[in-house]
Amino acid sequence: KEEAHKMRSRMEAGRVRTLSGARPGPVHRGVGGCSRVRASTPAGGEPRTGPDAGAGLAEAEGNQQWKWKTRVKGIVPSDTAVYPAQDMCSRCGLCDTYYVAKVKDACAFIGDGMSRIDSLEEEVHGRQRDLSSPDEVTFGVHEHMAFAKLRPGVEGAQWTGIVTTIGVEMLRSGMVEAVVCVQSDPEDELKPKPCLAMTEEEVIAARGVKPSLSPNLDVLAEVEARGIKKLLFIGVGCQVQALRSVEKYLGLEKLYVVGTNCTDNGPREGLEKFLEVTSSNPDQVKHYEFMQDYRVHMMYKDGVTCEKVPYFCLPADQLTDVIATSCYSCFDYVNGLADVVVGYMGVPFEGPDVPMTKHFQYATVRNKKGREIWDLLRRTERLVEEPCTREGTRQDFVKQTLVTDDDVQMGSKKSSPLPLWIGNILADVLEKIGPKGLEFAAYSLDYHVLRNFLLMYRRLGKERTYQHMPAYAKKIVESEDYRDVVAKQIAKGEKKGSPLDELARWVAALFSEK
């Protein structure tokens, strides 16, 4: 009770502060509830200095509308830091800078959340996605899609190095002065370390995926402090949405955005648990992907060994907490606001003997800037492109996966991991008869939209969930293909109720018997 009283007092105090005043800062109503922003002096009493203190900003010095940059301080990252979106926070890095002042309208998980994508698409691409086009509902606004890889690839890259090469070539050509990318922490190669790369060597050092939440946007103030006017940003959907929302404040002449597909991410600690549960040698894993052959491919640090575990052999009920709440609330798997997106789920599996470093990926070019980027890559004469293909139908696979996973999420079923040999047989069969190419990507995308809708619906209610969802996600949920199975899963959850509801029914039954 004392703790609850203290929390209420802090929240009330926040309502009468401003972002430029003393802590605790204002309260914003977000998808995850009320949150508090620490906006001035960090713990310890020393004012924060450096780029995020607004130093060196000509706009902030000479124009009243930019004054907030010199007054507002970012949240100091720590294990106990409280972010505006609370448990919904994806740690994108925006609130670690003075751009915390814009979080209410920029965050993908506060207020209208990801529904803002609908209007931002028009601002970024010149139009919203065509909801009468099945491919645009699934993959977003696009002018060009292709299967792509580099030959030769980039040594040490996870795939063939398309994203890395884009960064290098854009710096080399003068299209940009710097690249926001993610290197590895010097003491932990799986831990992401955002970097403002000014040289080709720094971009190359960022090659490879770091499968953990990464605060890429915490370098924005450094971009301004260095006077950079032409920038390439590489990031995932929630980061890109926030970036697009504050783009007008950055003072850039040109901003290019290369996105990657992203789903089911989590903190570094969650990654460790996932690897311990999944791999027989977790300390040796350098990177991994959920591949189109229904297996997790885990590449070891030796660059040669690849451990493969069928999806069906994973203990799903032990892994629900390794995924961040923000990822369970995300509807932008395809990074709809980037200029170019590079992923892999839309490509047919090329066989067990083709490593990721020689495998095709798929690319989505969304707009004019995206064409500039892709044309630059073509001029390297290393880009191999093939037309996109698809095979099979996904809907029955989506529904079966959804029901199985959602029952585990609700606790009504325990996962029953198959023995490895049976799992491998099942994976081989499904790879042969299941959806392939773009249809496999659509299977994964539909499933994640439906799963996340159900989880948010139970946690926040229908009205709040619909406020957060973009139009294309609503179209998938309400489609004739899925509305019945969604309704059945909602009914299951309502029948089951919360643990407190179950306890109340048990107590009532006990007394009625007496």
Short mmCIF file of C-alpha atoms in Angstrom, two decimals:
data_model
loop_
_atom_site.label_atom_id
_atom_site.label_comp_id
_atom_site.label_asym_id
_atom_site.label_seq_id
_atom_site.Cartn_x
_atom_site.Cartn_y
_atom_site.Cartn_z
CA LYS A 1 0.00 0.00 0.00
CA GLU A 2 2.82 2.37 0.86
CA GLU A 3 4.47 1.70 -2.50
CA ALA A 4 1.18 2.23 -4.33
CA HIS A 5 0.67 5.52 -2.49
CA LYS A 6 4.19 6.65 -3.43
CA MET A 7 3.61 5.73 -7.07
CA ARG A 8 0.33 7.67 -7.18
CA SER A 9 2.04 10.68 -5.59
CA ARG A 10 4.82 10.60 -8.17
CA MET A 11 2.32 10.35 -11.02
CA GLU A 12 0.28 13.26 -9.67
CA ALA A 13 3.44 15.33 -9.31
CA GLY A 14 4.27 14.58 -12.92
CA ARG A 15 1.01 16.10 -14.12
CA VAL A 16 1.98 19.55 -12.91
CA ARG A 17 5.49 19.57 -14.35
CA THR A 18 6.66 20.36 -17.85
CA LEU A 19 9.33 18.67 -19.93
CA SER A 20 11.63 21.65 -19.40
CA GLY A 21 11.13 21.63 -15.64
CA ALA A 22 12.28 19.43 -12.81
CA ARG A 23 11.78 15.72 -12.63
CA PRO A 24 9.67 13.63 -12.78
CA GLY A 25 8.29 15.28 -15.94
CA PRO A 26 4.88 14.96 -17.59
CA VAL A 27 2.67 11.94 -17.68
CA HIS A 28 1.61 10.60 -21.07
CA ARG A 29 -1.11 8.04 -21.60
CA GLY A 30 0.43 5.32 -23.70
CA VAL A 31 -0.51 1.91 -24.97
CA GLY A 32 1.05 0.52 -21.84
CA GLY A 33 -0.68 2.96 -19.48
CA CYS A 34 0.63 6.03 -17.64
CA SER A 35 4.32 6.75 -17.80
CA ARG A 36 6.76 9.19 -16.34
CA VAL A 37 9.53 11.08 -18.11
CA ARG A 38 12.70 12.10 -16.34
CA ALA A 39 13.53 15.25 -18.19
CA SER A 40 16.03 17.38 -16.39
CA THR A 41 18.73 16.44 -13.92
CA PRO A 42 19.79 12.77 -13.87
CA ALA A 43 20.32 10.82 -10.70
CA GLY A 44 23.37 12.12 -8.89
CA GLY A 45 22.53 15.78 -9.36
CA GLU A 46 24.95 16.58 -12.21
CA PRO A 47 23.30 18.00 -15.33
CA ARG A 48 23.85 15.87 -18.40
CA THR A 49 26.28 17.33 -20.92
CA GLY A 50 27.36 16.41 -24.44
CA PRO A 51 25.38 16.33 -27.68
CA ASP A 52 22.04 15.53 -26.05
CA ALA A 53 22.25 18.66 -23.92
CA GLY A 54 21.63 20.70 -27.07
CA ALA A 55 25.15 22.12 -27.39
CA GLY A 56 26.17 23.43 -30.78
CA LEU A 57 22.68 23.62 -32.21
CA ALA A 58 22.41 26.78 -34.26
CA GLU A 59 18.68 26.36 -34.60
CA ALA A 60 18.21 26.10 -30.85
CA GLU A 61 20.30 29.19 -30.24
CA GLY A 62 18.66 31.44 -32.80
CA ASN A 63 15.07 30.29 -33.17
CA GLN A 64 12.50 30.16 -30.42
CA GLN A 65 10.80 27.04 -31.80
CA TRP A 66 14.03 25.08 -31.26
CA LYS A 67 14.65 26.28 -27.71
CA TRP A 68 13.33 23.04 -26.23
CA LYS A 69 16.49 21.31 -27.43
CA THR A 70 18.60 23.36 -25.04
CA ARG A 71 16.23 22.90 -22.11
CA VAL A 72 15.24 19.24 -22.23
CA LYS A 73 17.54 16.44 -21.10
CA GLY A 74 17.21 12.82 -22.14
CA ILE A 75 16.54 9.95 -19.78
CA VAL A 76 19.77 8.47 -18.44
CA PRO A 77 19.77 4.79 -19.49
CA SER A 78 19.97 2.36 -16.58
CA ASP A 79 18.37 -0.84 -15.32
CA THR A 80 15.94 1.25 -13.24
CA ALA A 81 15.16 4.00 -15.77
CA VAL A 82 11.44 4.61 -16.30
CA TYR A 83 10.51 5.26 -19.93
CA PRO A 84 7.29 6.88 -21.16
CA ALA A 85 5.92 3.68 -22.71
CA GLN A 86 6.82 1.69 -19.57
CA ASP A 87 6.83 -2.04 -20.31
CA MET A 88 5.80 -1.30 -23.90
CA CYS A 89 9.08 0.51 -24.55
CA SER A 90 11.21 -0.94 -27.35
CA ARG A 91 14.32 0.94 -26.15
CA CYS A 92 14.63 2.68 -29.53
CA GLY A 93 16.84 5.39 -28.00
CA LEU A 94 14.63 8.40 -28.74
CA CYS A 95 14.00 9.16 -25.06
CA ASP A 96 17.72 9.00 -24.25
CA THR A 97 18.04 12.36 -26.04
CA TYR A 98 16.24 15.68 -25.85
CA TYR A 99 13.78 14.23 -28.37
CA VAL A 100 12.01 12.80 -25.35
CA ALA A 101 10.14 16.11 -25.62
CA LYS A 102 8.43 14.72 -28.75
CA VAL A 103 7.79 11.21 -27.48
CA LYS A 104 4.04 11.65 -27.10
CA ASP A 105 3.63 12.01 -30.87
CA ALA A 106 6.66 10.02 -32.04
CA CYS A 107 6.59 6.79 -30.02
CA ALA A 108 5.16 3.74 -31.77
CA PHE A 109 3.66 2.54 -28.48
CA ILE A 110 2.09 5.67 -26.98
CA GLY A 111 -1.29 7.22 -27.81
CA ASP A 112 -2.31 6.36 -31.36
CA GLY A 113 0.81 4.21 -31.62
CA MET A 114 1.32 2.36 -34.88
CA SER A 115 -1.91 3.65 -36.41
CA ARG A 116 0.15 6.77 -37.21
CA ILE A 117 1.82 4.72 -39.93
CA ASP A 118 -1.28 5.32 -42.08
CA SER A 119 -0.65 9.06 -42.32
CA LEU A 120 3.14 8.82 -42.18
CA GLU A 121 3.13 6.60 -45.28
CA GLU A 122 1.62 9.45 -47.26
CA GLU A 123 4.19 11.91 -45.91
CA VAL A 124 7.13 9.61 -46.68
CA HIS A 125 6.05 7.83 -49.88
CA GLY A 126 3.53 10.26 -51.33
CA ARG A 127 0.66 7.83 -50.82
CA GLN A 128 -0.75 5.29 -48.41
CA ARG A 129 -0.65 1.60 -49.20
CA ASP A 130 -3.47 0.36 -51.44
CA LEU A 131 -5.69 -1.75 -49.20
CA SER A 132 -7.36 -3.29 -52.25
CA SER A 133 -4.00 -4.84 -53.22
CA PRO A 134 -3.20 -8.00 -51.20
CA ASP A 135 0.54 -7.51 -51.70
CA GLU A 136 0.43 -3.92 -50.45
CA VAL A 137 -1.61 -4.95 -47.41
CA THR A 138 1.12 -7.45 -46.63
CA PHE A 139 4.34 -5.79 -47.79
CA GLY A 140 3.47 -2.10 -47.79
CA VAL A 141 3.90 0.66 -50.39
CA HIS A 142 6.36 -0.45 -53.04
CA GLU A 143 7.56 0.25 -56.56
CA HIS A 144 9.83 -2.76 -56.92
CA MET A 145 10.38 -6.09 -55.18
CA ALA A 146 13.08 -8.61 -56.02
CA PHE A 147 15.09 -11.52 -54.71
CA ALA A 148 18.62 -10.23 -54.29
CA LYS A 149 22.13 -11.10 -53.17
CA LEU A 150 25.68 -9.86 -53.69
CA ARG A 151 28.32 -11.81 -55.56
CA PRO A 152 30.88 -11.78 -54.11
CA GLY A 153 29.46 -11.11 -50.67
CA VAL A 154 30.96 -9.18 -47.78
CA GLU A 155 33.34 -11.26 -45.70
CA GLY A 156 32.01 -11.72 -42.17
CA ALA A 157 28.46 -10.64 -43.05
CA GLN A 158 25.52 -12.71 -41.84
CA TRP A 159 23.98 -12.86 -45.33
CA THR A 160 25.73 -11.51 -48.43
CA GLY A 161 26.17 -8.00 -47.03
CA ILE A 162 23.56 -6.00 -48.96
CA VAL A 163 22.83 -3.56 -46.13
CA THR A 164 26.52 -3.14 -45.28
CA THR A 165 27.40 -2.48 -48.92
CA ILE A 166 24.64 0.12 -49.24
CA GLY A 167 26.16 1.98 -46.29
CA VAL A 168 29.68 1.79 -47.69
CA GLU A 169 28.67 2.86 -51.20
CA MET A 170 26.56 5.77 -50.00
CA LEU A 171 29.49 7.12 -47.98
CA ARG A 172 31.93 6.51 -50.83
CA SER A 173 29.73 8.27 -53.38
CA GLY A 174 29.07 11.28 -51.16
CA MET A 175 25.33 10.66 -51.07
CA VAL A 176 25.62 10.82 -47.27
CA GLU A 177 28.12 12.07 -44.73
CA ALA A 178 27.36 9.50 -42.03
CA VAL A 179 25.53 6.23 -41.42
CA VAL A 180 23.62 5.27 -38.29
CA CYS A 181 24.26 1.55 -37.86
CA VAL A 182 24.85 -0.99 -35.09
CA GLN A 183 28.21 -2.38 -34.10
CA SER A 184 28.80 -4.96 -31.38
CA ASP A 185 29.70 -4.07 -27.83
CA PRO A 186 33.46 -4.63 -27.42
CA GLU A 187 32.85 -6.90 -24.43
CA ASP A 188 29.82 -8.77 -25.80
CA GLU A 189 29.50 -9.35 -29.55
CA LEU A 190 25.78 -10.17 -29.31
CA LYS A 191 25.02 -6.88 -27.53
CA PRO A 192 24.21 -4.00 -29.90
CA LYS A 193 26.11 -0.73 -29.80
CA PRO A 194 24.63 2.05 -31.98
CA CYS A 195 27.22 3.94 -33.98
CA LEU A 196 27.35 7.10 -36.09
CA ALA A 197 29.72 5.76 -38.73
CA MET A 198 31.74 8.37 -40.62
CA THR A 199 34.08 5.97 -42.43
CA GLU A 200 33.71 2.86 -44.56
CA GLU A 201 35.62 0.86 -41.95
CA GLU A 202 33.13 1.81 -39.27
CA VAL A 203 30.23 0.68 -41.45
CA ILE A 204 31.92 -2.64 -42.22
CA ALA A 205 32.50 -3.15 -38.49
CA ALA A 206 28.71 -3.09 -38.08
CA ARG A 207 28.03 -6.04 -40.42
CA GLY A 208 25.85 -8.83 -39.09
CA VAL A 209 22.57 -8.86 -37.16
CA LYS A 210 22.51 -8.19 -33.41
CA PRO A 211 19.29 -9.89 -32.27
CA SER A 212 18.50 -7.65 -29.27
CA LEU A 213 16.69 -4.36 -28.67
CA SER A 214 18.99 -1.55 -29.74
CA PRO A 215 18.75 2.21 -28.96
CA ASN A 216 19.70 3.36 -32.48
CA LEU A 217 18.06 6.76 -32.07
CA ASP A 218 20.27 7.79 -29.17
CA VAL A 219 22.77 9.12 -31.74
CA LEU A 220 20.36 11.73 -33.16
CA ALA A 221 21.70 14.55 -31.00
CA GLU A 222 25.24 13.63 -32.09
CA VAL A 223 24.12 13.92 -35.71
CA GLU A 224 23.08 17.51 -35.04
CA ALA A 225 26.08 18.37 -32.90
CA ARG A 226 28.42 17.26 -35.72
CA GLY A 227 26.53 19.36 -38.24
CA ILE A 228 25.71 16.39 -40.46
CA LYS A 229 23.24 17.28 -43.22
CA LYS A 230 23.07 14.09 -45.29
CA LEU A 231 22.37 10.91 -43.32
CA LEU A 232 21.63 7.24 -43.87
CA PHE A 233 19.74 5.56 -41.03
CA ILE A 234 19.59 1.77 -40.78
CA GLY A 235 17.03 0.38 -38.37
CA VAL A 236 13.83 -1.53 -37.59
CA GLY A 237 10.21 -0.47 -37.76
CA CYS A 238 9.62 1.09 -34.34
CA GLN A 239 12.85 3.09 -34.64
CA VAL A 240 11.97 4.26 -38.14
CA GLN A 241 8.48 5.37 -37.11
CA ALA A 242 9.91 7.52 -34.32
CA LEU A 243 12.60 8.87 -36.67
CA ARG A 244 10.04 9.86 -39.31
CA SER A 245 8.02 11.65 -36.64
CA VAL A 246 10.97 13.87 -35.58
CA GLU A 247 12.65 14.10 -39.01
CA LYS A 248 11.52 17.72 -39.46
CA TYR A 249 13.46 18.77 -36.35
CA LEU A 250 16.79 17.26 -37.42
CA GLY A 251 17.86 20.03 -39.79
CA LEU A 252 18.86 17.53 -42.47
CA GLU A 253 19.09 18.21 -46.17
CA LYS A 254 18.72 14.53 -47.03
CA LEU A 255 17.63 11.55 -44.94
CA TYR A 256 17.76 8.06 -46.42
CA VAL A 257 16.36 5.08 -44.51
CA VAL A 258 17.24 1.44 -45.07
CA GLY A 259 15.07 -0.88 -43.03
CA THR A 260 15.23 -4.51 -42.06
CA ASN A 261 12.40 -6.87 -41.24
CA CYS A 262 12.07 -7.41 -37.51
CA THR A 263 9.90 -9.49 -35.23
CA ASP A 264 10.02 -11.07 -31.78
CA ASN A 265 13.06 -9.23 -30.50
CA GLY A 266 13.97 -8.81 -26.85
CA PRO A 267 16.54 -7.64 -24.35
CA ARG A 268 20.04 -9.12 -24.28
CA GLU A 269 19.08 -11.26 -21.26
CA GLY A 270 16.18 -12.75 -23.22
CA LEU A 271 18.51 -13.66 -26.06
CA GLU A 272 20.74 -15.49 -23.60
CA LYS A 273 17.79 -17.51 -22.29
CA PHE A 274 16.64 -18.31 -25.83
CA LEU A 275 20.06 -19.62 -26.82
CA GLU A 276 20.42 -21.65 -23.62
CA VAL A 277 17.07 -23.34 -24.24
CA THR A 278 17.51 -23.80 -27.99
CA SER A 279 21.18 -24.53 -28.68
CA SER A 280 23.38 -27.36 -27.52
CA ASN A 281 26.32 -24.89 -27.51
CA PRO A 282 24.83 -21.47 -26.66
CA ASP A 283 28.21 -19.87 -25.99
CA GLN A 284 29.28 -20.61 -29.57
CA VAL A 285 26.32 -18.99 -31.37
CA LYS A 286 27.15 -15.79 -33.25
CA HIS A 287 23.80 -15.24 -34.98
CA TYR A 288 20.62 -17.10 -35.82
CA GLU A 289 17.49 -16.90 -37.98
CA PHE A 290 14.11 -18.65 -38.12
CA MET A 291 14.45 -20.00 -41.64
CA GLN A 292 11.94 -21.03 -44.29
CA ASP A 293 12.69 -24.73 -43.76
CA TYR A 294 10.89 -24.52 -40.37
CA ARG A 295 14.14 -24.63 -38.45
CA VAL A 296 16.18 -22.20 -36.40
CA HIS A 297 19.62 -21.88 -38.02
CA MET A 298 22.32 -20.94 -35.51
CA MET A 299 25.69 -20.04 -36.98
CA TYR A 300 28.66 -20.59 -34.69
CA LYS A 301 31.53 -18.20 -34.15
CA ASP A 302 33.82 -20.39 -36.25
CA GLY A 303 31.83 -19.27 -39.31
CA VAL A 304 31.42 -22.87 -40.48
CA THR A 305 29.23 -24.81 -38.04
CA CYS A 306 25.48 -24.24 -38.34
CA GLU A 307 23.25 -25.90 -35.75
CA LYS A 308 19.66 -26.42 -36.92
CA VAL A 309 16.71 -27.05 -34.61
CA PRO A 310 13.13 -27.56 -35.94
CA TYR A 311 10.54 -25.09 -34.66
CA PHE A 312 8.53 -28.01 -33.30
CA CYS A 313 11.34 -29.06 -30.97
CA LEU A 314 11.35 -25.74 -29.08
CA PRO A 315 9.71 -25.51 -25.64
CA ALA A 316 7.41 -22.61 -26.56
CA ASP A 317 6.00 -22.18 -23.04
CA GLN A 318 9.54 -21.51 -21.74
CA LEU A 319 10.19 -18.81 -24.35
CA THR A 320 7.17 -16.51 -24.14
CA ASP A 321 9.00 -14.12 -21.81
CA VAL A 322 12.13 -13.73 -23.95
CA ILE A 323 10.20 -11.53 -26.40
CA ALA A 324 9.74 -7.87 -25.46
CA THR A 325 6.19 -6.62 -24.78
CA SER A 326 6.76 -4.01 -27.49
CA CYS A 327 7.33 -6.80 -30.02
CA TYR A 328 4.13 -8.50 -28.88
CA SER A 329 2.42 -5.16 -29.72
CA CYS A 330 4.07 -4.48 -33.08
CA PHE A 331 2.32 -4.40 -36.46
CA ASP A 332 5.21 -3.19 -38.61
CA TYR A 333 7.20 -6.33 -39.34
CA VAL A 334 7.93 -5.08 -42.90
CA ASN A 335 9.24 -1.63 -41.88
CA GLY A 336 6.66 0.25 -43.89
CA LEU A 337 8.24 3.72 -43.54
CA ALA A 338 11.74 2.89 -44.82
CA ASP A 339 12.87 3.80 -48.35
CA VAL A 340 14.32 0.33 -48.96
CA VAL A 341 13.79 -2.81 -46.89
CA VAL A 342 15.95 -5.94 -46.93
CA GLY A 343 14.70 -9.19 -45.38
CA TYR A 344 14.76 -12.92 -45.99
CA MET A 345 11.36 -14.48 -45.21
CA GLY A 346 10.05 -13.85 -48.73
CA VAL A 347 12.65 -16.03 -50.45
CA PRO A 348 12.23 -19.78 -51.13
CA PHE A 349 14.63 -21.91 -49.09
CA GLU A 350 17.53 -22.83 -51.35
CA GLY A 351 18.43 -26.07 -49.61
CA PRO A 352 20.46 -27.28 -46.63
CA ASP A 353 23.76 -26.95 -48.50
CA VAL A 354 23.35 -23.22 -49.25
CA PRO A 355 24.59 -21.13 -46.30
CA MET A 356 23.14 -17.71 -45.46
CA THR A 357 26.29 -16.13 -46.88
CA LYS A 358 25.28 -17.32 -50.37
CA HIS A 359 21.49 -17.26 -49.99
CA PHE A 360 19.11 -14.82 -51.66
CA GLN A 361 17.19 -12.28 -49.60
CA TYR A 362 14.25 -10.17 -50.74
CA ALA A 363 14.26 -6.41 -51.16
CA THR A 364 11.40 -3.90 -51.24
CA VAL A 365 11.97 -0.51 -52.87
CA ARG A 366 9.26 1.89 -51.71
CA ASN A 367 9.90 5.33 -53.19
CA LYS A 368 12.19 7.68 -55.15
CA LYS A 369 14.92 7.69 -52.49
CA GLY A 370 14.70 3.93 -52.43
CA ARG A 371 15.33 3.88 -56.19
CA GLU A 372 18.40 6.07 -55.70
CA ILE A 373 19.77 3.61 -53.14
CA TRP A 374 19.00 0.55 -55.24
CA ASP A 375 20.44 2.07 -58.43
CA LEU A 376 23.65 2.82 -56.52
CA LEU A 377 23.85 -0.82 -55.44
CA ARG A 378 23.28 -2.00 -59.01
CA ARG A 379 26.21 0.12 -60.18
CA THR A 380 28.58 -1.99 -58.07
CA GLU A 381 27.98 -4.78 -60.64
CA ARG A 382 27.83 -7.25 -57.73
CA LEU A 383 24.05 -7.27 -57.31
CA VAL A 384 22.23 -10.38 -58.49
CA GLU A 385 18.46 -9.95 -58.82
CA GLU A 386 15.70 -12.40 -59.66
CA PRO A 387 11.92 -11.88 -59.90
CA CYS A 388 9.91 -12.66 -56.79
CA THR A 389 7.93 -15.90 -56.79
CA ARG A 390 5.30 -17.49 -54.57
CA GLU A 391 3.83 -20.94 -54.23
CA GLY A 392 1.05 -22.57 -52.21
CA THR A 393 -1.52 -21.06 -49.88
CA ARG A 394 -0.87 -19.86 -46.35
CA GLN A 395 -4.24 -19.47 -44.64
CA ASP A 396 -4.61 -22.95 -43.13
CA PHE A 397 -0.99 -22.86 -41.94
CA VAL A 398 -1.60 -19.46 -40.34
CA LYS A 399 -4.69 -20.63 -38.48
CA GLN A 400 -3.08 -23.81 -37.20
CA THR A 401 0.03 -21.97 -36.00
CA LEU A 402 -2.08 -19.26 -34.38
CA VAL A 403 -4.31 -21.63 -32.41
CA THR A 404 -1.40 -23.76 -31.19
CA ASP A 405 0.68 -20.77 -30.13
CA ASP A 406 -2.21 -18.80 -28.62
CA ASP A 407 -3.32 -21.74 -26.48
CA VAL A 408 0.20 -21.88 -25.06
CA GLN A 409 0.18 -18.11 -24.49
CA MET A 410 -3.07 -18.41 -22.53
CA GLY A 411 -1.68 -21.27 -20.48
CA SER A 412 -4.46 -23.62 -21.54
CA LYS A 413 -1.92 -25.97 -23.11
CA LYS A 414 1.67 -26.83 -22.39
CA SER A 415 3.98 -27.03 -25.33
CA SER A 416 5.14 -30.54 -26.15
CA PRO A 417 8.47 -30.30 -27.97
CA LEU A 418 8.97 -33.15 -30.41
CA PRO A 419 12.07 -35.33 -30.35
CA LEU A 420 14.67 -33.96 -32.75
CA TRP A 421 14.35 -36.78 -35.28
CA ILE A 422 10.57 -36.41 -35.52
CA GLY A 423 10.87 -32.63 -35.70
CA ASN A 424 13.28 -32.91 -38.62
CA ILE A 425 10.90 -35.21 -40.52
CA LEU A 426 8.01 -32.81 -39.96
CA ALA A 427 10.12 -29.80 -41.00
CA ASP A 428 11.15 -31.57 -44.21
CA VAL A 429 7.54 -32.41 -45.06
CA LEU A 430 6.26 -28.87 -44.40
CA GLU A 431 9.10 -27.33 -46.40
CA LYS A 432 7.96 -29.43 -49.37
CA ILE A 433 4.19 -28.88 -49.11
CA GLY A 434 3.97 -25.52 -47.33
CA PRO A 435 3.87 -21.98 -48.70
CA LYS A 436 7.02 -20.73 -50.40
CA GLY A 437 8.53 -17.43 -51.46
CA LEU A 438 6.33 -14.39 -50.87
CA GLU A 439 3.55 -16.70 -49.67
CA PHE A 440 5.77 -17.93 -46.83
CA ALA A 441 6.52 -14.33 -45.87
CA ALA A 442 2.79 -13.58 -45.93
CA TYR A 443 2.23 -16.63 -43.70
CA SER A 444 4.66 -15.27 -41.13
CA LEU A 445 3.28 -11.73 -41.37
CA ASP A 446 -0.39 -12.76 -41.04
CA TYR A 447 0.41 -14.97 -38.08
CA HIS A 448 2.26 -12.23 -36.21
CA VAL A 449 -0.48 -9.66 -36.84
CA LEU A 450 -3.17 -12.06 -35.56
CA ARG A 451 -1.12 -13.22 -32.56
CA ASN A 452 -0.27 -9.69 -31.49
CA PHE A 453 -3.89 -8.57 -31.93
CA LEU A 454 -5.08 -11.30 -29.55
CA LEU A 455 -2.40 -10.53 -26.97
CA MET A 456 -3.15 -6.80 -27.03
CA TYR A 457 -6.90 -7.39 -27.00
CA ARG A 458 -6.65 -9.37 -23.79
CA ARG A 459 -4.23 -6.96 -22.16
CA LEU A 460 -5.74 -3.61 -23.18
CA GLY A 461 -9.21 -4.26 -24.55
CA LYS A 462 -10.68 -3.92 -28.03
CA GLU A 463 -10.98 -0.11 -28.14
CA ARG A 464 -7.40 0.56 -27.09
CA THR A 465 -6.05 -2.15 -29.40
CA TYR A 466 -7.91 -0.79 -32.42
CA GLN A 467 -6.67 2.73 -31.62
CA HIS A 468 -3.10 1.41 -31.84
CA MET A 469 -3.42 -0.68 -35.02
CA PRO A 470 -2.79 0.60 -38.55
CA ALA A 471 -5.51 0.06 -41.15
CA TYR A 472 -3.74 -2.79 -42.93
CA ALA A 473 -3.47 -4.80 -39.70
CA LYS A 474 -7.18 -4.34 -39.04
CA LYS A 475 -7.90 -5.56 -42.57
CA ILE A 476 -5.97 -8.79 -41.91
CA VAL A 477 -7.71 -9.39 -38.56
CA GLU A 478 -11.17 -8.72 -40.03
CA SER A 479 -10.61 -10.67 -43.25
CA GLU A 480 -12.91 -13.52 -44.15
CA ASP A 481 -9.94 -15.87 -43.91
CA TYR A 482 -9.30 -15.24 -40.22
CA ARG A 483 -12.22 -13.55 -38.47
CA ASP A 484 -13.79 -16.82 -37.30
CA VAL A 485 -10.61 -18.23 -35.77
CA VAL A 486 -9.88 -14.87 -34.11
CA ALA A 487 -13.38 -14.80 -32.61
CA LYS A 488 -12.98 -18.35 -31.30
CA GLN A 489 -9.66 -17.54 -29.64
CA ILE A 490 -11.11 -14.41 -28.05
CA ALA A 491 -14.00 -16.49 -26.70
CA LYS A 492 -11.56 -19.05 -25.30
CA GLY A 493 -9.71 -16.34 -23.45
CA GLU A 494 -12.89 -14.81 -22.04
CA LYS A 495 -14.09 -18.22 -20.88
CA LYS A 496 -10.79 -18.98 -19.23
CA GLY A 497 -10.57 -15.57 -17.52
CA SER A 498 -7.77 -14.27 -15.34
CA PRO A 499 -6.22 -16.21 -12.44
CA LEU A 500 -8.17 -13.98 -10.04
CA ASP A 501 -11.41 -14.80 -11.86
CA GLU A 502 -10.59 -18.49 -11.60
CA LEU A 503 -9.90 -18.14 -7.86
CA ALA A 504 -13.16 -16.26 -7.32
CA ARG A 505 -15.13 -18.98 -9.11
CA TRP A 506 -13.37 -21.66 -7.08
CA VAL A 507 -14.14 -19.91 -3.78
CA ALA A 508 -17.77 -19.35 -4.79
CA ALA A 509 -18.14 -23.00 -5.71
CA LEU A 510 -16.57 -24.08 -2.41
CA PHE A 511 -19.02 -22.05 -0.33
CA SER A 512 -22.02 -23.03 -2.42
CA GLU A 513 -21.25 -26.70 -1.77
CA LYS A 514 -21.13 -26.04 1.99
#
